[in-house]
Coordinates of C-alpha atoms and ligand atoms in Angstrom, one line a residue:
M69 CA -15.8 -30.5 -18.0
A70 CA -15.8 -29.9 -14.3
L71 CA -12.4 -31.2 -13.6
M72 CA -9.7 -30.5 -16.2
N73 CA -6.5 -32.4 -16.3
A74 CA -3.0 -31.1 -16.9
I75 CA -3.2 -31.6 -20.8
Q76 CA -6.5 -30.0 -20.9
Y77 CA -5.3 -27.0 -18.9
E78 CA -2.3 -26.6 -21.0
E79 CA -4.4 -26.7 -24.2
S80 CA -6.9 -24.2 -22.6
L81 CA -4.0 -21.7 -22.2
R82 CA -2.9 -22.1 -25.8
K83 CA -6.3 -20.7 -26.8
L84 CA -5.5 -17.5 -25.0
N85 CA -4.3 -14.5 -26.9
L86 CA -2.2 -12.8 -24.0
N87 CA 0.1 -9.7 -24.6
V88 CA 3.1 -10.7 -22.7
Y89 CA 6.6 -9.1 -22.7
M90 CA 9.9 -10.3 -21.2
F91 CA 13.5 -9.2 -21.9
G92 CA 12.2 -6.4 -24.0
K93 CA 10.5 -8.6 -26.5
K94 CA 6.8 -9.9 -27.0
V95 CA 6.5 -13.6 -25.9
E96 CA 4.8 -15.2 -29.0
N97 CA 4.4 -18.6 -27.5
V98 CA 3.7 -18.2 -23.7
V99 CA 3.0 -21.9 -22.9
D100 CA 6.2 -23.1 -24.4
D101 CA 8.5 -20.4 -23.3
P102 CA 11.4 -22.1 -21.4
I103 CA 11.3 -19.3 -18.7
I104 CA 7.6 -19.4 -18.1
R105 CA 7.0 -23.1 -18.7
P106 CA 8.0 -24.3 -15.2
S107 CA 5.4 -22.0 -13.7
M108 CA 2.8 -23.5 -16.1
N109 CA 3.9 -27.0 -15.0
A110 CA 3.2 -26.0 -11.3
V111 CA -0.4 -24.8 -12.1
A112 CA -0.8 -27.8 -14.3
A113 CA -0.1 -30.0 -11.3
T114 CA -3.1 -28.5 -9.3
Y115 CA -5.2 -30.0 -12.1
E116 CA -3.5 -33.3 -12.4
F117 CA -3.5 -34.1 -8.7
A118 CA -7.3 -33.6 -8.7
H119 CA -7.4 -36.9 -10.7
R120 CA -5.2 -38.8 -8.4
P121 CA -7.2 -41.0 -5.9
E122 CA -4.6 -40.4 -3.1
Y123 CA -5.0 -36.5 -3.3
E124 CA -8.9 -36.5 -4.2
D125 CA -9.9 -35.8 -0.7
L126 CA -7.7 -32.6 -0.6
M127 CA -8.0 -31.5 -4.2
V128 CA -11.7 -32.1 -4.9
A129 CA -14.7 -30.6 -3.2
K130 CA -18.5 -30.6 -3.8
S131 CA -19.8 -27.3 -5.3
H132 CA -22.4 -25.7 -3.1
I133 CA -24.1 -24.4 -6.3
S134 CA -24.2 -27.4 -8.7
G135 CA -23.4 -30.2 -6.2
E136 CA -20.8 -31.5 -8.7
P137 CA -17.2 -32.1 -7.9
V138 CA -15.0 -29.2 -8.5
N139 CA -11.4 -28.5 -7.9
R140 CA -10.9 -27.0 -4.4
F141 CA -9.2 -24.0 -6.0
T142 CA -12.6 -23.0 -7.3
H143 CA -14.6 -24.0 -4.3
I144 CA -16.4 -21.7 -1.7
H145 CA -15.6 -23.0 1.7
Q146 CA -18.8 -24.4 3.3
N147 CA -17.5 -25.6 6.7
I148 CA -14.4 -25.8 8.9
N149 CA -13.4 -29.0 7.2
D150 CA -13.2 -27.2 4.0
L151 CA -10.8 -24.6 5.5
V152 CA -8.7 -27.3 7.1
K153 CA -8.4 -29.2 3.9
K154 CA -7.4 -26.1 2.2
S155 CA -4.4 -25.7 4.6
K156 CA -3.5 -29.2 4.0
M157 CA -3.7 -29.0 0.2
G158 CA -1.4 -26.0 0.4
R159 CA 1.3 -28.0 2.3
M160 CA 0.9 -31.0 0.2
L161 CA 1.4 -29.0 -3.0
G162 CA 4.3 -26.9 -1.8
G163 CA 6.0 -30.2 -0.8
K164 CA 5.5 -31.7 -4.2
L165 CA 6.4 -28.7 -6.3
G166 CA 8.9 -26.8 -4.3
C167 CA 7.5 -23.5 -5.5
C168 CA 4.5 -21.3 -5.7
F169 CA 1.7 -23.0 -7.5
Q170 CA -0.1 -19.7 -8.1
R171 CA -3.7 -20.8 -8.0
C172 CA -4.4 -19.8 -4.4
V173 CA -4.9 -16.0 -5.1
G174 CA -7.8 -16.8 -7.4
M175 CA -9.4 -19.1 -4.8
D176 CA -9.0 -16.6 -2.1
A177 CA -10.5 -13.8 -4.2
L178 CA -13.6 -15.9 -5.0
N179 CA -14.1 -16.7 -1.3
A180 CA -13.7 -13.1 -0.3
L181 CA -16.1 -11.9 -3.0
S182 CA -18.7 -14.5 -2.0
I183 CA -18.8 -12.8 1.5
V184 CA -18.5 -9.2 0.5
T185 CA -20.9 -9.0 -2.5
Y186 CA -23.6 -10.6 -0.2
D187 CA -22.9 -7.9 2.4
I188 CA -23.0 -5.1 -0.1
D189 CA -26.3 -6.2 -1.5
A190 CA -27.7 -6.5 2.1
K191 CA -26.9 -2.9 2.6
Y192 CA -27.6 -1.3 -0.8
G193 CA -30.0 -3.7 -2.4
T194 CA -27.6 -4.1 -5.4
E195 CA -27.2 -7.4 -7.3
Y196 CA -23.5 -8.1 -7.0
N197 CA -23.9 -11.4 -5.3
T198 CA -26.1 -12.7 -8.1
R199 CA -23.5 -11.6 -10.6
F200 CA -20.7 -13.1 -8.6
L201 CA -22.5 -16.4 -8.4
E202 CA -23.0 -16.5 -12.2
F203 CA -19.2 -15.9 -12.5
L204 CA -18.5 -18.6 -9.9
K205 CA -20.6 -21.0 -11.8
F206 CA -18.6 -20.3 -15.0
V207 CA -15.4 -20.7 -13.2
Q208 CA -16.4 -24.0 -11.7
K209 CA -17.9 -25.4 -14.8
N210 CA -14.8 -24.7 -16.8
D211 CA -12.3 -25.3 -13.9
L212 CA -10.6 -22.0 -14.5
T213 CA -7.4 -20.4 -13.0
C214 CA -8.0 -17.0 -11.7
D215 CA -5.5 -14.3 -11.0
G216 CA -6.5 -12.5 -7.8
A217 CA -5.2 -9.0 -8.6
M218 CA -5.1 -6.7 -5.5
T219 CA -1.7 -4.8 -5.3
D220 CA -1.8 -1.4 -6.9
T221 CA 1.6 0.3 -7.8
K222 CA 0.7 3.0 -5.2
G223 CA 2.8 5.9 -6.4
D224 CA 3.6 8.3 -3.5
R225 CA 2.7 6.1 -0.4
S226 CA 1.9 9.4 1.6
L227 CA -1.0 10.3 -0.7
P228 CA -4.5 8.7 -1.1
P229 CA -5.5 7.4 -4.6
H230 CA -7.3 10.6 -5.6
K231 CA -4.4 12.8 -4.7
Q232 CA -1.8 11.0 -6.7
P233 CA 0.0 13.1 -9.4
D234 CA -0.6 10.1 -11.7
P235 CA -4.2 8.9 -11.3
D236 CA -3.2 5.5 -12.6
A237 CA -1.2 4.7 -9.5
F238 CA -4.3 3.0 -8.3
L239 CA -6.6 1.2 -10.8
H240 CA -9.8 3.2 -11.3
V241 CA -12.8 3.7 -13.5
V242 CA -12.3 6.3 -16.3
E243 CA -15.6 5.9 -18.1
E244 CA -19.1 4.6 -17.5
K245 CA -21.0 3.1 -20.4
S246 CA -24.5 1.7 -20.6
D247 CA -23.0 -1.8 -21.0
G248 CA -20.1 -1.5 -18.7
I249 CA -17.1 0.4 -17.4
V250 CA -13.6 1.3 -18.7
V251 CA -10.7 1.1 -16.4
C252 CA -7.0 2.3 -16.3
G253 CA -4.2 1.3 -13.8
A254 CA -1.9 -1.6 -13.0
K255 CA -1.6 -4.4 -10.6
A256 CA 2.0 -5.3 -9.5
H257 CA 3.6 -8.7 -8.4
Q258 CA 0.8 -10.7 -10.0
T259 CA 1.5 -14.3 -9.2
G260 CA 0.7 -16.7 -12.0
A261 CA -0.8 -13.9 -14.2
V262 CA 0.0 -15.5 -17.5
N263 CA -1.1 -18.9 -16.4
S264 CA -4.5 -17.6 -15.6
H265 CA -7.8 -17.5 -17.6
Q266 CA -9.4 -14.8 -15.7
I267 CA -8.3 -11.8 -13.6
I268 CA -10.3 -10.9 -10.6
V269 CA -9.5 -7.2 -9.6
M270 CA -9.9 -5.9 -6.1
P271 CA -9.0 -2.6 -4.4
T272 CA -5.8 -2.7 -2.5
I273 CA -6.4 -0.4 0.5
T274 CA -9.3 1.2 2.5
M275 CA -11.0 3.8 0.3
R276 CA -12.7 7.0 1.4
Q277 CA -15.5 8.7 -0.4
E278 CA -13.1 10.9 -2.6
D279 CA -11.5 7.6 -3.7
K280 CA -14.8 6.0 -4.8
D281 CA -13.7 5.7 -8.4
Y282 CA -11.0 3.5 -7.1
A283 CA -13.3 1.2 -5.1
L284 CA -13.7 -1.4 -7.8
S285 CA -13.9 -5.2 -8.1
F286 CA -14.5 -7.0 -11.4
A287 CA -13.5 -10.2 -13.3
I288 CA -12.3 -10.2 -17.0
P289 CA -10.7 -12.7 -19.4
S290 CA -6.9 -12.5 -19.1
D291 CA -6.6 -11.9 -22.8
S292 CA -9.0 -8.9 -22.7
D293 CA -8.0 -6.0 -25.1
G294 CA -5.8 -3.3 -23.4
I295 CA -4.1 -5.7 -21.0
T296 CA -0.3 -6.1 -21.1
Y297 CA 1.8 -8.4 -19.0
I298 CA 5.5 -7.6 -18.2
M299 CA 7.3 -10.5 -16.7
G300 CA 9.3 -10.1 -13.5
R301 CA 12.8 -11.3 -13.4
Q302 CA 14.1 -13.8 -10.7
S303 CA 17.7 -14.5 -9.7
C304 CA 19.2 -17.2 -11.9
D305 CA 16.1 -17.2 -14.2
T306 CA 18.2 -17.7 -17.4
R307 CA 19.6 -21.0 -16.2
K308 CA 16.3 -22.3 -17.5
L309 CA 17.5 -21.4 -20.9
E310 CA 20.4 -23.8 -20.5
G311 CA 18.1 -26.8 -21.0
M312 CA 17.6 -29.6 -18.4
T313 CA 20.9 -29.1 -16.6
M314 CA 21.2 -29.8 -12.8
D315 CA 21.9 -26.1 -12.4
R316 CA 18.2 -25.4 -12.4
G317 CA 18.0 -27.1 -8.9
N318 CA 14.2 -27.7 -9.3
M319 CA 14.1 -29.6 -12.6
Y320 CA 10.4 -29.2 -13.3
Y321 CA 8.5 -26.4 -11.5
G322 CA 8.7 -22.7 -10.7
G323 CA 6.6 -19.7 -10.2
H324 CA 6.2 -16.2 -11.8
E325 CA 5.1 -12.7 -11.1
A326 CA 4.2 -10.1 -13.6
L327 CA 3.1 -6.4 -13.8
V328 CA -0.2 -6.3 -15.4
V329 CA -1.1 -3.0 -17.1
F330 CA -4.8 -2.1 -17.7
D331 CA -5.0 0.4 -20.5
H332 CA -8.6 1.4 -21.1
V333 CA -9.9 -2.1 -20.6
F334 CA -13.6 -2.6 -20.9
V335 CA -15.5 -4.6 -18.3
P336 CA -19.2 -5.6 -18.8
W337 CA -21.6 -4.8 -16.0
E338 CA -22.3 -8.4 -15.4
R339 CA -18.7 -9.0 -14.3
V340 CA -18.6 -5.9 -11.9
F341 CA -18.8 -7.0 -8.3
M342 CA -18.0 -3.6 -6.5
Y343 CA -18.6 -0.2 -8.1
K344 CA -17.8 2.8 -5.9
E345 CA -19.1 1.2 -2.6
Y346 CA -16.0 2.6 -1.0
D347 CA -17.3 1.6 2.5
F348 CA -16.8 -2.1 1.6
S349 CA -13.3 -1.8 0.3
T350 CA -11.8 -2.6 3.7
A351 CA -13.9 -5.7 4.2
L352 CA -12.8 -7.0 0.7
V353 CA -9.2 -6.2 1.4
E354 CA -9.2 -7.8 4.8
N355 CA -11.3 -11.0 3.9
F356 CA -8.9 -11.6 0.9
A357 CA -5.8 -10.9 3.0
S358 CA -7.0 -13.2 5.8
Y359 CA -7.7 -16.1 3.4
H360 CA -4.4 -15.5 1.7
R361 CA -2.5 -15.3 4.9
Q362 CA -3.9 -18.8 5.7
S363 CA -2.7 -19.9 2.1
Y364 CA 0.8 -19.5 3.1
A365 CA 0.5 -23.1 4.3
C366 CA 2.3 -23.5 0.9
K367 CA 5.7 -22.4 2.7
V368 CA 5.3 -25.4 5.1
G369 CA 5.5 -27.7 2.2
V370 CA 8.5 -25.9 0.7
G371 CA 10.0 -26.0 4.2
D372 CA 9.6 -29.8 4.1
I373 CA 11.6 -30.0 1.0
I374 CA 14.4 -27.8 2.4
I375 CA 14.6 -30.0 5.6
G376 CA 14.7 -33.2 3.5
A377 CA 17.4 -31.7 1.2
V378 CA 19.5 -30.6 4.2
Q379 CA 19.2 -34.0 6.0
T380 CA 20.2 -35.5 2.7
V381 CA 23.4 -33.3 2.1
A382 CA 24.4 -33.8 5.8
E383 CA 24.3 -37.7 5.2
M384 CA 26.2 -37.4 1.9
N385 CA 28.9 -35.3 3.7
G386 CA 29.1 -37.6 6.7
A387 CA 28.1 -34.8 9.0
D388 CA 24.7 -36.1 9.9
R389 CA 25.7 -37.6 13.3
A390 CA 27.3 -34.3 14.5
S391 CA 25.2 -33.1 17.4
H392 CA 25.0 -29.5 16.2
V393 CA 23.8 -30.7 12.7
K394 CA 21.1 -32.8 14.4
D395 CA 20.2 -29.9 16.6
K396 CA 20.0 -27.5 13.6
I397 CA 17.7 -29.8 11.8
V398 CA 15.3 -30.3 14.8
E399 CA 15.2 -26.4 14.9
M400 CA 14.2 -26.3 11.3
I401 CA 11.5 -28.9 12.0
H402 CA 10.2 -27.0 15.0
L403 CA 9.9 -23.8 13.0
N404 CA 8.3 -25.4 10.1
E405 CA 5.8 -27.3 12.3
T406 CA 4.9 -24.1 14.2
L407 CA 3.9 -22.7 10.9
Y408 CA 1.8 -25.6 10.2
C409 CA 0.1 -25.0 13.5
G410 CA -0.8 -21.5 12.5
C411 CA -2.5 -22.4 9.2
I412 CA -4.4 -25.3 10.7
A413 CA -5.4 -23.3 13.8
C414 CA -6.8 -20.3 11.8
A415 CA -8.8 -22.8 9.7
S416 CA -10.0 -24.9 12.7
E417 CA -11.3 -21.7 14.5
G418 CA -13.1 -20.4 11.3
H419 CA -16.7 -19.2 11.4
R420 CA -19.7 -18.9 9.1
E421 CA -20.3 -15.5 7.5
A422 CA -23.9 -14.2 6.7
S423 CA -23.4 -15.3 3.1
G424 CA -22.9 -18.9 4.3
T425 CA -19.1 -18.9 3.4
Y426 CA -16.7 -20.0 6.1
L427 CA -13.9 -17.5 6.9
V428 CA -10.7 -18.3 8.8
N429 CA -10.1 -16.8 12.3
V430 CA -8.7 -13.5 11.2
L431 CA -6.4 -12.8 14.2
L432 CA -4.8 -16.4 13.9
A433 CA -4.4 -16.0 10.1
N434 CA -2.5 -12.8 10.7
V435 CA -0.4 -14.3 13.4
H436 CA 0.4 -17.2 11.0
K437 CA 1.4 -15.0 8.2
H438 CA 3.5 -13.0 10.6
N439 CA 5.5 -16.1 11.6
V440 CA 5.8 -16.8 7.8
T441 CA 7.7 -13.4 7.3
R442 CA 10.3 -14.7 9.8
F443 CA 10.6 -18.5 10.1
P444 CA 11.4 -19.3 6.4
Y445 CA 14.4 -16.9 6.7
E446 CA 15.7 -18.8 9.6
I447 CA 15.1 -22.2 8.0
A448 CA 16.9 -21.0 4.9
R449 CA 19.8 -19.6 7.1
L450 CA 20.1 -23.0 8.9
S451 CA 20.0 -24.8 5.5
Q452 CA 22.9 -22.7 4.3
D453 CA 24.8 -23.3 7.4
I454 CA 24.6 -27.1 6.9
A455 CA 25.0 -27.1 3.2
G456 CA 28.2 -25.3 3.3
G457 CA 29.9 -22.9 0.9
L458 CA 30.0 -25.3 -2.0
M459 CA 26.3 -24.5 -2.6
V460 CA 27.5 -21.2 -4.0
T461 CA 30.9 -21.9 -5.5
L462 CA 30.0 -25.1 -7.4
P463 CA 31.1 -24.8 -11.2
S464 CA 28.4 -25.5 -13.7
D465 CA 26.8 -28.8 -15.0
A466 CA 28.6 -28.1 -18.4
D467 CA 32.0 -28.2 -16.4
F468 CA 31.0 -31.4 -14.8
R469 CA 30.3 -33.0 -18.2
S470 CA 33.4 -31.6 -19.8
P471 CA 36.2 -34.1 -20.3
A472 CA 38.7 -31.5 -19.3
T473 CA 37.3 -30.6 -15.9
G474 CA 34.7 -33.2 -15.1
K475 CA 37.4 -35.6 -13.8
W476 CA 38.7 -32.9 -11.3
M477 CA 35.1 -32.1 -10.1
E478 CA 34.5 -35.8 -9.8
K479 CA 37.7 -36.2 -7.7
Y480 CA 37.5 -33.1 -5.5
Y481 CA 33.8 -32.8 -4.9
K482 CA 33.6 -36.5 -3.8
A483 CA 32.2 -36.7 -0.2
K484 CA 31.4 -39.9 1.6
E485 CA 32.3 -43.3 0.0
G486 CA 29.2 -44.6 -2.0
V487 CA 27.7 -41.1 -2.5
S488 CA 27.5 -40.1 -6.2
T489 CA 29.2 -36.7 -6.7
E490 CA 26.5 -35.8 -9.1
D491 CA 23.7 -36.5 -6.6
R492 CA 25.7 -34.2 -4.1
M493 CA 25.7 -31.4 -6.6
R494 CA 22.1 -31.8 -7.4
I495 CA 20.9 -31.5 -3.8
L496 CA 23.1 -28.4 -3.3
R497 CA 21.6 -26.9 -6.3
L498 CA 18.1 -27.6 -5.1
I499 CA 19.0 -25.8 -1.8
E500 CA 20.5 -23.0 -3.7
N501 CA 17.3 -22.7 -5.8
L502 CA 15.1 -22.5 -2.8
T503 CA 17.1 -20.1 -0.7
L504 CA 18.9 -18.0 -3.4
G505 CA 17.5 -18.8 -6.9
T506 CA 14.2 -18.6 -8.7
A507 CA 12.2 -20.3 -5.8
A508 CA 13.6 -17.8 -3.2
V509 CA 11.1 -15.4 -4.6
G510 CA 8.3 -17.5 -3.3
Y511 CA 10.0 -19.0 -0.2
L512 CA 11.7 -15.8 1.1
T513 CA 10.7 -12.4 -0.3
E514 CA 7.1 -13.5 -0.9
S515 CA 7.0 -14.8 2.5
M516 CA 7.9 -11.3 3.7
H517 CA 5.6 -9.3 1.5
G518 CA 3.0 -11.5 -0.1
A519 CA -0.5 -11.3 1.3
G520 CA 0.7 -8.1 3.0
S521 CA 4.1 -7.0 4.6
P522 CA 4.7 -7.6 8.2
Q523 CA 3.4 -4.2 9.4
A524 CA 0.0 -5.1 7.8
Q525 CA -0.3 -8.1 10.1
R526 CA 0.9 -6.1 13.2
I527 CA -1.8 -3.6 12.5
M528 CA -4.4 -6.3 12.2
I529 CA -3.1 -8.0 15.4
S530 CA -3.2 -5.0 17.5
R531 CA -6.8 -4.2 16.3
L532 CA -8.1 -7.7 16.7
V533 CA -6.6 -8.6 20.1
N534 CA -8.8 -8.2 23.2
L535 CA -6.3 -6.5 25.4
K536 CA -8.9 -5.4 27.9
E537 CA -9.9 -9.1 28.6
K538 CA -6.4 -10.0 29.1
Q539 CA -6.1 -7.1 31.7
R540 CA -9.2 -8.3 33.3
L541 CA -7.7 -11.7 33.9
A542 CA -4.7 -10.3 35.4
K543 CA -6.6 -7.8 37.7
E544 CA -9.0 -10.4 39.0
L545 CA -6.2 -12.7 40.2
C546 CA -4.3 -10.0 42.1
G547 CA -7.5 -8.7 43.6
I548 CA -7.8 -5.3 41.8
E549 CA -11.2 -6.5 40.4
K550 CA -13.7 -9.1 41.6
G551 CA -14.2 -12.3 39.6
D552 CA -15.8 -15.6 39.9
H553 CA -12.9 -17.3 41.9
I554 CA -13.5 -20.0 44.4
S555 CA -11.9 -18.9 47.7
Ligands
SF4_188 FE1 -0.4 -20.0 -3.2 FE2 1.7 -19.9 -1.8 FE3 1.8 -19.1 -4.3 FE4 0.5 -17.5 -2.6 S1 2.8 -18.0 -2.6 S2 -0.2 -18.3 -4.7 S3 -0.3 -19.1 -1.2 S4 1.5 -21.1 -3.5
FE189 FE1 1.3 -14.9 -2.6

């Protein structure tokens, strides 16, 4: 079963025994829960699209281990083309789903581990890469979704892991056994956690020798004993409890994040990929972050939807010919395509690592993600400018259906002749969803903080740029230094 379809994926989730809490209660049926279900639909689409001929080129790759077709979300990038297709896949899916489809974190964790386990083995003669490749075979064969779990809760930010008053502020080993290790801690903001079959844990920051108990990477089934999921809230989330009303904005899809608590969780040695090699924690963090910064190609796809929605509402309002409206839409397109340039560029400028895996250009991936911390906010601002205030003052779907009030809404929310009032309300609800509602988690705040907050990219940019070379270019031209110029 190398390529699951959406139904098989959903059935595979039903077999999991996850310990999930939301609104103070245990969720007994995770797959059918109306709040969680749209996020499951989004991941299911990553399975379904792999079976559609028109998306096969982006969604399906050839495994470098088995030679079999695998979903690209389980693939290890073998060349530049793989990296470019990954960026294109992200835009395509973001544009189809209008939300976070959650599966990139696992793909990025797999690729980062393929590099770092190889490099640790080369230095210490360990067997992490062999273990990792066995795990990868299992993931590819069963077409699994993996949660890439990096972000620790961090406690007092001024203290390193070993000095925290609560040692669980960073996930760490608490017991070493003959057959494995026992870990405690938590990972925050875990995208798609309860839609995942496996959790891949990685360290969240550079570790020093005193923090070696925290320099861990491993994979475990998502329903392992001792794991608890506490679902994050999203603004307007309970609208999903109102049935299929237009107030949802996006009728089908969504994302989710959860706090994942590890309370004395056992990990067998064969699934441990880093154990106290603190000197490789930076490499794992940076490789994962670079891949995930590239993954923010998804925001370009969501931007496509916002631009399409704004053009539609402008036409419905009879405002599409106004020069300032046209100009603002051009500005939105410019910002969105600039983002696309970044995720394509960092892929096109990728390179081969010693393990054989292709890694993106790290500087360009950081520049791309840094743009993502800004441009979606400006695109959202412009979309709200054009959409107008009705987006946030619109009464409910139920009022529109009510005989007492529906007629007044029909009369007073009518825009251009020939435009359905309901359609106008629907498109406004979609913009609301993307810029203020459940999907704004992914499009805005996650754009800011996901894959590292802006300052993390600025540090990387300042570290990676070759400023001396830029100075040399300047100095040569004005005659301070000698160059190879033709006189
Ligand atoms: Fe993938 Fe984007 Fe969601 Fe991150 S935010 S998991 S890159 S869809
Ligand atoms: Fe993310």
